[in-house]
Short mmCIF file of C-alpha atoms in Angstrom, two decimals:
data_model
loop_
_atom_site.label_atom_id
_atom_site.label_comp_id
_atom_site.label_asym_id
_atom_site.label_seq_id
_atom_site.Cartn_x
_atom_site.Cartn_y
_atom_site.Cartn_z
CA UNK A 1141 -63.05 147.96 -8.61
CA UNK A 1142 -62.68 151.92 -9.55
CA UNK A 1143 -60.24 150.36 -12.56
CA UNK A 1144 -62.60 147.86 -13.95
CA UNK A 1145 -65.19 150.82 -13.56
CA UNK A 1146 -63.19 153.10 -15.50
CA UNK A 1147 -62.56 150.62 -17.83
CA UNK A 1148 -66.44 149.73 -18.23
CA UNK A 1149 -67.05 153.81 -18.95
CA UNK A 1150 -64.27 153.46 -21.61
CA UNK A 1151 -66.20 150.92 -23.64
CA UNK A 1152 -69.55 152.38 -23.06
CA UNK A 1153 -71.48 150.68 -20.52
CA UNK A 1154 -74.51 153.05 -19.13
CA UNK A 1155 -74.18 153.39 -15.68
CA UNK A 1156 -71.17 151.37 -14.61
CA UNK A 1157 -70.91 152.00 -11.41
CA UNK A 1158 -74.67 150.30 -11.12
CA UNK A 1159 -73.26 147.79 -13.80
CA UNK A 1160 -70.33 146.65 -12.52
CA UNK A 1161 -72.58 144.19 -10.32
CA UNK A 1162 -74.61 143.21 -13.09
CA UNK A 1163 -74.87 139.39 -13.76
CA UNK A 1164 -74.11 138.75 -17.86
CA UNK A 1165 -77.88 137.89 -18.29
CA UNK A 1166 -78.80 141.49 -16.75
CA UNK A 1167 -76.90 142.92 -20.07
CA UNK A 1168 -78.15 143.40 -23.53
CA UNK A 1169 -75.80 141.57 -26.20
CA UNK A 1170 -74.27 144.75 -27.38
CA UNK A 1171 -73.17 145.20 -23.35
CA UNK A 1172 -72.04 141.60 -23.00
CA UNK A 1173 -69.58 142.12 -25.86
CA UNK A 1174 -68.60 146.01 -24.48
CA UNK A 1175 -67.51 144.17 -21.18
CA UNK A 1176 -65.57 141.45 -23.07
CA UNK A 1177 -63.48 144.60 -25.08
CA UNK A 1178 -62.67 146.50 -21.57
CA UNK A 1179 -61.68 142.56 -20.25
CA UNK A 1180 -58.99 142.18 -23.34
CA UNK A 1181 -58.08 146.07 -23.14
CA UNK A 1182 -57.37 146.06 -19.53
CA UNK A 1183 -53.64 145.11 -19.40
CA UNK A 1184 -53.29 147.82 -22.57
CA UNK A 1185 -51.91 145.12 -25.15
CA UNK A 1186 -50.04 146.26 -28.41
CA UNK A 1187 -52.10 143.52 -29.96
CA UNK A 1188 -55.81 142.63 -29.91
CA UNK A 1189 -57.12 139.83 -31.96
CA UNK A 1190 -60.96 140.44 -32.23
CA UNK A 1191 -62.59 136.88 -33.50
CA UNK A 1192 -66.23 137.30 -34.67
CA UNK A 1193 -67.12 140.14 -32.01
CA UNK A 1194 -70.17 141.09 -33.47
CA UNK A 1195 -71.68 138.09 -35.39
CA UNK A 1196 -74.34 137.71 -32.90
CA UNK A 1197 -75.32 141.63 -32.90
CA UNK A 1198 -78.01 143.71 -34.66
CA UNK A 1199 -76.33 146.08 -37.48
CA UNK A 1200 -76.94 149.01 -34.92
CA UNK A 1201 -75.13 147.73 -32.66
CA UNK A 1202 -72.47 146.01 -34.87
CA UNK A 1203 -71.58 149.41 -35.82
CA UNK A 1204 -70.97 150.76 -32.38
CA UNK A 1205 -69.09 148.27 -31.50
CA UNK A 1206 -67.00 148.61 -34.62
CA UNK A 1207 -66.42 152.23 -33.98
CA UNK A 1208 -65.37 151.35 -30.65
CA UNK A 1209 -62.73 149.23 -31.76
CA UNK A 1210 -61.85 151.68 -34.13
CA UNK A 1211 -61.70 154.81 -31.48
CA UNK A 1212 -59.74 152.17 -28.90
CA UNK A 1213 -57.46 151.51 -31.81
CA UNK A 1214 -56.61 155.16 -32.36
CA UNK A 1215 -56.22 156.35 -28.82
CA UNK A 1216 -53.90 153.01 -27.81
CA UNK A 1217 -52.11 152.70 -31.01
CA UNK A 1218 -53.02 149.10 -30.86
CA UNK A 1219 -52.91 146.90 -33.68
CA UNK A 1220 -56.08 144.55 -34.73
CA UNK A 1221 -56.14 140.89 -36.14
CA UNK A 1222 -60.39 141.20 -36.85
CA UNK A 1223 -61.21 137.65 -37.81
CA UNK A 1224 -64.58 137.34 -39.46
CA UNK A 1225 -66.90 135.60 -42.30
CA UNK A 1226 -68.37 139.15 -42.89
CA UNK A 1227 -66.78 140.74 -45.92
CA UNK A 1228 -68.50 144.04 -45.29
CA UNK A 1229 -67.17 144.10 -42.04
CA UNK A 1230 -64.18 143.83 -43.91
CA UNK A 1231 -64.49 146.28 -46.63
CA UNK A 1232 -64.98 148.58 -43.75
CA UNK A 1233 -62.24 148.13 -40.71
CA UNK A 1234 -59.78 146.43 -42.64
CA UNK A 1235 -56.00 148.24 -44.26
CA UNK A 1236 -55.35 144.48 -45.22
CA UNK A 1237 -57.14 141.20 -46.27
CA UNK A 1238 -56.00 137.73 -45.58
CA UNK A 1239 -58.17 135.37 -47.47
CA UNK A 1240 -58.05 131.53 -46.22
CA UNK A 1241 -59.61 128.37 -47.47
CA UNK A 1242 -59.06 124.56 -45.97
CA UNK A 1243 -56.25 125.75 -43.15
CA UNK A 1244 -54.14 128.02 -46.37
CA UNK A 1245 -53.93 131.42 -47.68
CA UNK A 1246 -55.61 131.90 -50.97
CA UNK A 1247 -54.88 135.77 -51.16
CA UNK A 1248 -53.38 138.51 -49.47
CA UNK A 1249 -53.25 141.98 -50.32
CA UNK A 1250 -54.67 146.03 -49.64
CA UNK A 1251 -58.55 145.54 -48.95
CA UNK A 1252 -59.44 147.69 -52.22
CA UNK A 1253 -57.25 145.43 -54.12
CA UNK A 1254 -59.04 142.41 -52.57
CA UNK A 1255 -62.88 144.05 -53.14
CA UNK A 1256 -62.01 145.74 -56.94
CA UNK A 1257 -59.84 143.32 -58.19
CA UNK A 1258 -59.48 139.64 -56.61
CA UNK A 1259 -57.15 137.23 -58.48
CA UNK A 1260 -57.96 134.04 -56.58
CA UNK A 1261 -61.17 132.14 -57.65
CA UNK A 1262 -61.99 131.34 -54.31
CA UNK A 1263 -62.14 135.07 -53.44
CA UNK A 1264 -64.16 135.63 -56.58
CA UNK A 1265 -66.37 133.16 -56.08
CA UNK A 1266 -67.15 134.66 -51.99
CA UNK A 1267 -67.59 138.53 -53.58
CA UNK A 1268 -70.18 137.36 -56.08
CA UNK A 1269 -72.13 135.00 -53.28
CA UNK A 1270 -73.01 138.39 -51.43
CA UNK A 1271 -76.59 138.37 -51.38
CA UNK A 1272 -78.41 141.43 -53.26
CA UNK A 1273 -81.44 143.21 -52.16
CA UNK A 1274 -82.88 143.52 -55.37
CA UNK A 1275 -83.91 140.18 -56.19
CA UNK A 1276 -85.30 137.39 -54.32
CA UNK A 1277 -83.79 134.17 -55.67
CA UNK A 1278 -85.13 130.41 -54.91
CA UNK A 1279 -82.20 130.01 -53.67
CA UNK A 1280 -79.11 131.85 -52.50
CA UNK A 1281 -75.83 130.88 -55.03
CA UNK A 1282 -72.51 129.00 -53.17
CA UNK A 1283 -69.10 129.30 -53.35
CA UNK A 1284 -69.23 126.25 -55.50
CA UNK A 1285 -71.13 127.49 -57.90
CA UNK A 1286 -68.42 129.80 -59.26
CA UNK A 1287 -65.76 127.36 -58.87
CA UNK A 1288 -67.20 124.57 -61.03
CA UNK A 1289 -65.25 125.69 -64.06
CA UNK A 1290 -68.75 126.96 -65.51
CA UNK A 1291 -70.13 129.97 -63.57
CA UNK A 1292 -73.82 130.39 -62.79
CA UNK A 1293 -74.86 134.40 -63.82
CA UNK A 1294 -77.08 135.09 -60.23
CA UNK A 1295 -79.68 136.15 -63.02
CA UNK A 1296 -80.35 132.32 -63.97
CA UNK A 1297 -81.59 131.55 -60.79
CA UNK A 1298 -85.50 131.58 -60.46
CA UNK A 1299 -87.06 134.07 -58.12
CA UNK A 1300 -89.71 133.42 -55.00
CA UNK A 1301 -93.03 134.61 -55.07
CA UNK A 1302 -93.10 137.48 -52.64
CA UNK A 1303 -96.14 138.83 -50.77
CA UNK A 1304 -99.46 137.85 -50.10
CA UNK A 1305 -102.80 137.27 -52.25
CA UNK A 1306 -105.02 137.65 -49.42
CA UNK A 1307 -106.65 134.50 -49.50
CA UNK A 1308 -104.06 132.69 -47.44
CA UNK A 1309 -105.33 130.51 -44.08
CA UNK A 1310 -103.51 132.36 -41.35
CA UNK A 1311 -101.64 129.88 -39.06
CA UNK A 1312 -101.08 132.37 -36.15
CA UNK A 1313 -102.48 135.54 -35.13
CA UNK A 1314 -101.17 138.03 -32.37
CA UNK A 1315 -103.36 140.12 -30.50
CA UNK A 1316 -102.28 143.28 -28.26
CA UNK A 1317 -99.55 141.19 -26.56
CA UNK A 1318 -97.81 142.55 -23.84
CA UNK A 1319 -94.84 141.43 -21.45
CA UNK A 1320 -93.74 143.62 -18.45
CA UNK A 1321 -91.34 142.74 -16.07
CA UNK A 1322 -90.56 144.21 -12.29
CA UNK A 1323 -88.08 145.32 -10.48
CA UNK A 1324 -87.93 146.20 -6.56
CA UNK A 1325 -87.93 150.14 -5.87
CA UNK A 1326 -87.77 151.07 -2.70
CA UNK A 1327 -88.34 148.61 0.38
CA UNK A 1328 -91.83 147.99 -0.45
CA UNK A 1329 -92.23 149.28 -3.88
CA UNK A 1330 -92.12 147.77 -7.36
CA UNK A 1331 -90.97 149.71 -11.10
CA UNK A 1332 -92.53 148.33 -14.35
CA UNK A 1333 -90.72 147.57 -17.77
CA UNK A 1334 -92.81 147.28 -20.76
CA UNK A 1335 -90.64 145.00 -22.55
CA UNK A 1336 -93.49 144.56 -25.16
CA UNK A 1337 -96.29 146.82 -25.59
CA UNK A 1338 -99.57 146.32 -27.71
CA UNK A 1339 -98.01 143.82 -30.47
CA UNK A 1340 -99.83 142.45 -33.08
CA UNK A 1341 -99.56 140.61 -36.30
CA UNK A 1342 -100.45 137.84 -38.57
CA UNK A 1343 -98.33 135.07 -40.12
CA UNK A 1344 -100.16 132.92 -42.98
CA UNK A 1345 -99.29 129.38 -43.69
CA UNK A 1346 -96.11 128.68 -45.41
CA UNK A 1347 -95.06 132.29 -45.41
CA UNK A 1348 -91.90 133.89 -43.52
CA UNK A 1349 -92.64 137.06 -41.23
CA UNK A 1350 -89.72 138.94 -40.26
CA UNK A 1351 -89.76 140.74 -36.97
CA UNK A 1352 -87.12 143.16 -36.87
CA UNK A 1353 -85.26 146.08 -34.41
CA UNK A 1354 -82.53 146.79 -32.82
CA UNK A 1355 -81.16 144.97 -29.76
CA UNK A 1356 -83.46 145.02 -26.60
CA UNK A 1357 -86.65 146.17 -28.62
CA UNK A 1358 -88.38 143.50 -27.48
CA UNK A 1359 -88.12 140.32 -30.91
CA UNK A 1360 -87.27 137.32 -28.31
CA UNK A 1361 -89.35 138.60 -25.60
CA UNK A 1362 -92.14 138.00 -28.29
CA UNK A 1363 -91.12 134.82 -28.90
CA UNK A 1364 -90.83 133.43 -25.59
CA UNK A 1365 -94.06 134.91 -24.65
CA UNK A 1366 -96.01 133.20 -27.58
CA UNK A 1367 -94.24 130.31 -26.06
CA UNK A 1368 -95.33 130.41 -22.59
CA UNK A 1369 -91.67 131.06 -21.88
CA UNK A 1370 -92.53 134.12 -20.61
CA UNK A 1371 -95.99 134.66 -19.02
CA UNK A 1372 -97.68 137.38 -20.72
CA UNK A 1373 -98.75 140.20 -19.29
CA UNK A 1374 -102.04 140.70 -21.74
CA UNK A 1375 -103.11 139.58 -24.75
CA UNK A 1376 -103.83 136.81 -27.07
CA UNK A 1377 -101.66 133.68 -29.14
CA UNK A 1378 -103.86 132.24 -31.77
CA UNK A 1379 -102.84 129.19 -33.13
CA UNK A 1380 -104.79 127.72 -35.92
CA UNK A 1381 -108.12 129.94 -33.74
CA UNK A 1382 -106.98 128.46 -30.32
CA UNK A 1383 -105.40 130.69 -27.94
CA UNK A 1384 -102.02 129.34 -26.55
CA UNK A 1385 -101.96 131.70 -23.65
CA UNK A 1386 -105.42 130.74 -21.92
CA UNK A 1387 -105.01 126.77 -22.43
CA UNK A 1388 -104.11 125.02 -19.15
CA UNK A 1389 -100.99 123.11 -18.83
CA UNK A 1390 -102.04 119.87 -20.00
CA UNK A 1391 -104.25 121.06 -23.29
CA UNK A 1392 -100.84 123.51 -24.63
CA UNK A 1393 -98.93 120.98 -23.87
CA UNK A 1394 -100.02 118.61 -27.40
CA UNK A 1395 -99.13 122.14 -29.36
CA UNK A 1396 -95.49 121.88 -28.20
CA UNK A 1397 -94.70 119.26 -30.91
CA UNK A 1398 -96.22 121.54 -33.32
CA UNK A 1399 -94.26 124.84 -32.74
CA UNK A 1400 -90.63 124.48 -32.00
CA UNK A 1401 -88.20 127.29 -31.38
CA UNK A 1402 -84.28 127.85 -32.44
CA UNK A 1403 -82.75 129.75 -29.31
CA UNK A 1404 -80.72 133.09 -30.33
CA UNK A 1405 -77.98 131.50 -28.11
CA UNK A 1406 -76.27 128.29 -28.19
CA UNK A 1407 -75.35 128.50 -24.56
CA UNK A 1408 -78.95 129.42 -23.40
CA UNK A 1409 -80.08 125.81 -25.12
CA UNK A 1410 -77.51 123.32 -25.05
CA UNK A 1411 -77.77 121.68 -21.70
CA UNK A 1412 -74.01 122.30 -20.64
CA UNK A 1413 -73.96 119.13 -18.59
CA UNK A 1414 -74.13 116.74 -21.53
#
């Protein structure tokens, strides 16, 4: 116990003395994937092979993670086989860049020969794919665009209409919703966490809404609760101008067909018995 303690402290857990008896649902992402590290660290190999270990994480936390790697790296003179679909990831960690396609290697070689100067098509064809933040494009290009013989220019690709007119007929509305949860202090006591505090927003038909922050700040607890997942705390779910959170059972349940949800998770939806 004091080793796998030690170890926890090494790869940044708050509190592990407290967290050591933590279930893996009482951890944030970001912690899940700390405790994973100090699991493959704890025999001190020579060799770690990290595959995707932070494809489910917010960039914040990505990075930490990364730089944890990076400091365990240094201080255990360990050597890293980082397998990942993320070629800034890459561009980052990386000294050297395998590039593989269909079970074979397409290229190998220093990453700023890979990023400045790729010889492979195939590795072309994933640099230019990268999505840029300056345009909006009806569509994102493929790999097989650029391998057709005839390369698309990302240019010739029509852009989306972005924003709002005003006009729109808003499909759901969020009022001042608010999700705490409790925890026992004391023998007879009780501590609060606002896991969402005061939210509101609107989201017009046909039109994306992006809610973004960091890991823990509280995006699927908003979700859930505008589910009845979670039972909100206060507040109000409009849904076309009915509110989801004060129907009974039986009149929210004929909305259920009409907003589905896609679970963050694979293992928290996937019914593991079938």
């Amino acid at each position: 116990r004091p080793r796998a303690i030690e170890l926890l402290h090494e790869v940044g857990i708050p509190q592990p003395e407290a967290k050591v008896g933590a279930y893996p649902f009482q951890l944030s992402g970001g912690q899940q994937q700390r405790v994973m590290i100090a699991m493959a660290i704890a025999c001190e190999p020579k060799l770690l092979i990290a595959d995707e270990p932070t494809t489910a994480l917010d960039v914040s936390i990505q990075k930490q993670i990364l730089d944890l790697i990076a400091d365990l790296q240094q201080r255990r003179r360990m050597s890293v086989l980082f397998i990942t679909h993320d070629l800034a990831v890459v561009g980052e960690i990386a000294d050297h860049v395998v590039v593989m396609r269909d079970g074979g290697i397409r290229e190998q070689g220093p990453v700023k020969q890979i990023f400045e100067a790729p010889q492979d098509s195939y590795t072309q064809a994933l640099l230019l794919c990268r999505p840029q933040l300056a345009r909006r494009p009806r569509r994102l290009p493929v790999i097989d665009d650029f391998l057709d013989g005839a390369p698309i220019c990302a240019q010739d690709i029509p852009e989306r209409s972005r924003g709002l007119r005003g006009d729109e007929p808003i499909v759901l509305e969020v009022r001042h919703l608010g999700k705490s949860f409790y925890s026992r202090a004391g023998l007879f006591g009780k501590k609060e966490f606002k896991a969402v505090s005061d939210a509101s927003f609107k989201l017009a038909r046909g039109k994306t809404l992006g809610l973004v922050g960091e890991s823990g700040s509280g995006k699927t607890t908003v979700a859930l609760t505008m589910m009845r997942l979670h039972e909100a705390s206060s507040g109000e779910v409009l849904f076309e101008g009915k509110d989801l959170l004060a129907m009974p059972p039986g009149a929210a349940m004929r909305y259920k067909r009409r907003i589905q949800i896609v679970f963050q998770n694979p293992y928290s939806s996937l019914n593991p018995r079938f």
